[in-house]
Amino acid sequence: MNALLRMAKDVLKRSPESKVFTCDIGLIKRLAGLKQTDNEELKKALKTLGSTSIEYNILNKDTSVRGFFRFLSEVKIVGESTGKITTISFEFPTSVLETIKNPNMFVKLDLLVIRGLESKHSVAIYELLKDYQNL
């Protein structure tokens, strides 16, 4: 999830109207820390992200809005029919794109640190500590 957000944020800095994001399969696997060579782990993760619903503002940091959204609206895997996946392209719902462009209640995370953590609980603690780092 964080790897896709990072790639989209970089593209949106250069082209704020972008809606579809494309990346090399090797890059996404490196950023996500995926080691399998058959890409099954990546396809499973992308499918899971496509059906993941995310609730935001659960800590009421922004008192005006609270809600939820699907993380990805579409994922295309290029080259799967030939057995040699080369790239993926993905799209976010409008609310995700707007949040990436204006992250007023989100914190910048280091993907290399997250990759080195061994459990989902340690990732959650890292995100929480980064969020309150300057208090």
mmCIF file of C-alpha atoms in Angstrom:
data_model
loop_
_atom_site.group_PDB
_atom_site.id
_atom_site.type_symbol
_atom_site.label_atom_id
_atom_site.label_comp_id
_atom_site.label_asym_id
_atom_site.label_seq_id
_atom_site.Cartn_x
_atom_site.Cartn_y
_atom_site.Cartn_z
ATOM 1 C CA MET A 1 0.000 0.000 0.000
ATOM 2 C CA ASN A 2 2.703 2.467 1.010
ATOM 3 C CA ALA A 3 4.767 1.660 -2.090
ATOM 4 C CA LEU A 4 1.818 2.474 -4.381
ATOM 5 C CA LEU A 5 1.112 5.689 -2.498
ATOM 6 C CA ARG A 6 4.752 6.732 -2.764
ATOM 7 C CA MET A 7 4.865 6.138 -6.514
ATOM 8 C CA ALA A 8 1.626 8.026 -7.059
ATOM 9 C CA LYS A 9 2.798 10.948 -4.937
ATOM 10 C CA ASP A 10 5.979 11.266 -7.021
ATOM 11 C CA VAL A 11 3.978 11.264 -10.267
ATOM 12 C CA LEU A 12 1.405 13.743 -8.934
ATOM 13 C CA LYS A 13 4.170 16.224 -8.066
ATOM 14 C CA ARG A 14 5.051 16.381 -11.767
ATOM 15 C CA SER A 15 1.578 15.833 -13.239
ATOM 16 C CA PRO A 16 -1.198 16.776 -10.762
ATOM 17 C CA GLU A 17 -3.966 15.659 -13.138
ATOM 18 C CA SER A 18 -2.691 12.056 -13.440
ATOM 19 C CA LYS A 19 -5.211 9.352 -12.665
ATOM 20 C CA VAL A 20 -3.461 6.176 -13.849
ATOM 21 C CA PHE A 21 -0.050 5.185 -12.490
ATOM 22 C CA THR A 22 2.322 2.690 -14.089
ATOM 23 C CA CYS A 23 5.392 1.085 -12.594
ATOM 24 C CA ASP A 24 7.951 -1.567 -13.347
ATOM 25 C CA ILE A 25 7.266 -4.893 -11.649
ATOM 26 C CA GLY A 26 10.796 -4.997 -10.223
ATOM 27 C CA LEU A 27 10.477 -1.589 -8.592
ATOM 28 C CA ILE A 28 7.183 -2.351 -6.894
ATOM 29 C CA LYS A 29 8.536 -5.652 -5.588
ATOM 30 C CA ARG A 30 11.664 -3.974 -4.200
ATOM 31 C CA LEU A 31 9.683 -1.201 -2.512
ATOM 32 C CA ALA A 32 7.231 -3.701 -1.033
ATOM 33 C CA GLY A 33 9.971 -6.119 0.035
ATOM 34 C CA LEU A 34 8.545 -9.028 -1.992
ATOM 35 C CA LYS A 35 11.054 -11.773 -2.696
ATOM 36 C CA GLN A 36 9.192 -14.446 -4.686
ATOM 37 C CA THR A 37 10.141 -14.658 -8.350
ATOM 38 C CA ASP A 38 6.821 -16.065 -9.636
ATOM 39 C CA ASN A 39 4.850 -12.859 -8.827
ATOM 40 C CA GLU A 40 2.058 -14.783 -7.083
ATOM 41 C CA GLU A 41 2.657 -12.878 -3.837
ATOM 42 C CA LEU A 42 2.424 -9.571 -5.706
ATOM 43 C CA LYS A 43 -0.789 -10.524 -7.542
ATOM 44 C CA LYS A 44 -2.372 -11.662 -4.273
ATOM 45 C CA ALA A 45 -1.366 -8.406 -2.543
ATOM 46 C CA LEU A 46 -2.777 -6.288 -5.390
ATOM 47 C CA LYS A 47 -6.033 -8.234 -5.363
ATOM 48 C CA THR A 48 -6.300 -7.749 -1.611
ATOM 49 C CA LEU A 49 -5.657 -4.006 -1.950
ATOM 50 C CA GLY A 50 -8.373 -3.806 -4.590
ATOM 51 C CA SER A 51 -10.937 -5.083 -2.104
ATOM 52 C CA THR A 52 -9.568 -3.293 0.959
ATOM 53 C CA SER A 53 -11.799 -0.675 2.532
ATOM 54 C CA ILE A 54 -9.978 2.011 4.515
ATOM 55 C CA GLU A 55 -11.553 4.117 7.212
ATOM 56 C CA TYR A 56 -10.038 7.547 7.768
ATOM 57 C CA ASN A 57 -10.004 10.074 10.563
ATOM 58 C CA ILE A 58 -10.592 7.349 13.141
ATOM 59 C CA LEU A 59 -8.700 9.403 15.741
ATOM 60 C CA ASN A 60 -10.839 12.480 14.974
ATOM 61 C CA LYS A 61 -7.821 14.614 14.074
ATOM 62 C CA ASP A 62 -9.932 16.379 11.465
ATOM 63 C CA THR A 63 -13.329 16.906 13.065
ATOM 64 C CA SER A 64 -15.097 17.925 9.864
ATOM 65 C CA VAL A 65 -15.027 14.590 7.995
ATOM 66 C CA ARG A 66 -14.848 10.891 8.774
ATOM 67 C CA GLY A 67 -15.456 8.116 6.269
ATOM 68 C CA PHE A 68 -14.119 5.150 4.335
ATOM 69 C CA PHE A 69 -13.123 4.254 0.762
ATOM 70 C CA ARG A 70 -11.781 1.411 -1.333
ATOM 71 C CA PHE A 71 -8.034 1.708 -1.703
ATOM 72 C CA LEU A 72 -7.725 0.873 -5.427
ATOM 73 C CA SER A 73 -10.335 1.232 -8.120
ATOM 74 C CA GLU A 74 -8.444 -0.764 -10.766
ATOM 75 C CA VAL A 75 -5.219 -2.722 -11.298
ATOM 76 C CA LYS A 76 -3.886 -3.928 -14.657
ATOM 77 C CA ILE A 77 -1.092 -6.469 -14.837
ATOM 78 C CA VAL A 78 0.784 -6.164 -18.134
ATOM 79 C CA GLY A 79 2.260 -9.348 -19.555
ATOM 80 C CA GLU A 80 0.531 -11.908 -17.342
ATOM 81 C CA SER A 81 -0.948 -13.816 -20.290
ATOM 82 C CA THR A 82 2.558 -14.449 -21.654
ATOM 83 C CA GLY A 83 3.901 -15.443 -18.246
ATOM 84 C CA LYS A 84 6.297 -12.502 -18.119
ATOM 85 C CA ILE A 85 4.815 -9.653 -16.090
ATOM 86 C CA THR A 86 6.655 -6.433 -16.868
ATOM 87 C CA THR A 87 4.554 -3.609 -15.427
ATOM 88 C CA ILE A 88 1.439 -2.887 -13.463
ATOM 89 C CA SER A 89 -0.848 0.077 -13.750
ATOM 90 C CA PHE A 90 -3.260 1.125 -11.067
ATOM 91 C CA GLU A 91 -5.885 3.736 -10.341
ATOM 92 C CA PHE A 92 -7.070 5.252 -7.087
ATOM 93 C CA PRO A 93 -10.570 6.523 -6.347
ATOM 94 C CA THR A 94 -10.895 10.327 -6.463
ATOM 95 C CA SER A 95 -10.881 10.631 -2.668
ATOM 96 C CA VAL A 96 -7.527 8.838 -2.448
ATOM 97 C CA LEU A 97 -6.031 11.061 -5.172
ATOM 98 C CA GLU A 98 -7.182 14.203 -3.375
ATOM 99 C CA THR A 99 -5.748 12.939 -0.092
ATOM 100 C CA ILE A 100 -2.385 12.189 -1.727
ATOM 101 C CA LYS A 101 -2.314 15.713 -3.180
ATOM 102 C CA ASN A 102 -3.368 17.362 0.108
ATOM 103 C CA PRO A 103 -2.245 15.131 2.987
ATOM 104 C CA ASN A 104 -3.427 17.356 5.836
ATOM 105 C CA MET A 105 -3.855 14.519 8.327
ATOM 106 C CA PHE A 106 -1.186 12.064 7.161
ATOM 107 C CA VAL A 107 2.488 11.729 8.025
ATOM 108 C CA LYS A 108 5.474 10.995 5.763
ATOM 109 C CA LEU A 109 6.849 7.487 6.364
ATOM 110 C CA ASP A 110 10.150 5.903 5.354
ATOM 111 C CA LEU A 111 9.457 2.830 3.202
ATOM 112 C CA LEU A 112 12.862 1.340 3.973
ATOM 113 C CA VAL A 113 12.063 1.432 7.691
ATOM 114 C CA ILE A 114 8.676 -0.186 7.094
ATOM 115 C CA ARG A 115 10.265 -2.911 4.952
ATOM 116 C CA GLY A 116 12.560 -3.786 7.824
ATOM 117 C CA LEU A 117 9.739 -4.284 10.316
ATOM 118 C CA GLU A 118 8.583 -7.832 10.855
ATOM 119 C CA SER A 119 4.935 -7.572 11.901
ATOM 120 C CA LYS A 120 1.863 -5.524 11.105
ATOM 121 C CA HIS A 121 1.823 -4.405 14.733
ATOM 122 C CA SER A 122 5.324 -2.939 14.513
ATOM 123 C CA VAL A 123 4.297 -1.069 11.332
ATOM 124 C CA ALA A 124 1.259 0.364 13.123
ATOM 125 C CA ILE A 125 3.402 1.458 16.089
ATOM 126 C CA TYR A 126 5.943 3.060 13.725
ATOM 127 C CA GLU A 127 3.165 4.980 11.937
ATOM 128 C CA LEU A 128 1.706 6.159 15.241
ATOM 129 C CA LEU A 129 5.087 7.280 16.612
ATOM 130 C CA LYS A 130 5.910 9.169 13.401
ATOM 131 C CA ASP A 131 2.529 10.874 13.561
ATOM 132 C CA TYR A 132 3.196 12.197 17.069
ATOM 133 C CA GLN A 133 6.981 12.642 16.704
ATOM 134 C CA ASN A 134 7.005 16.434 17.075
ATOM 135 C CA LEU A 135 4.607 16.763 20.014
#
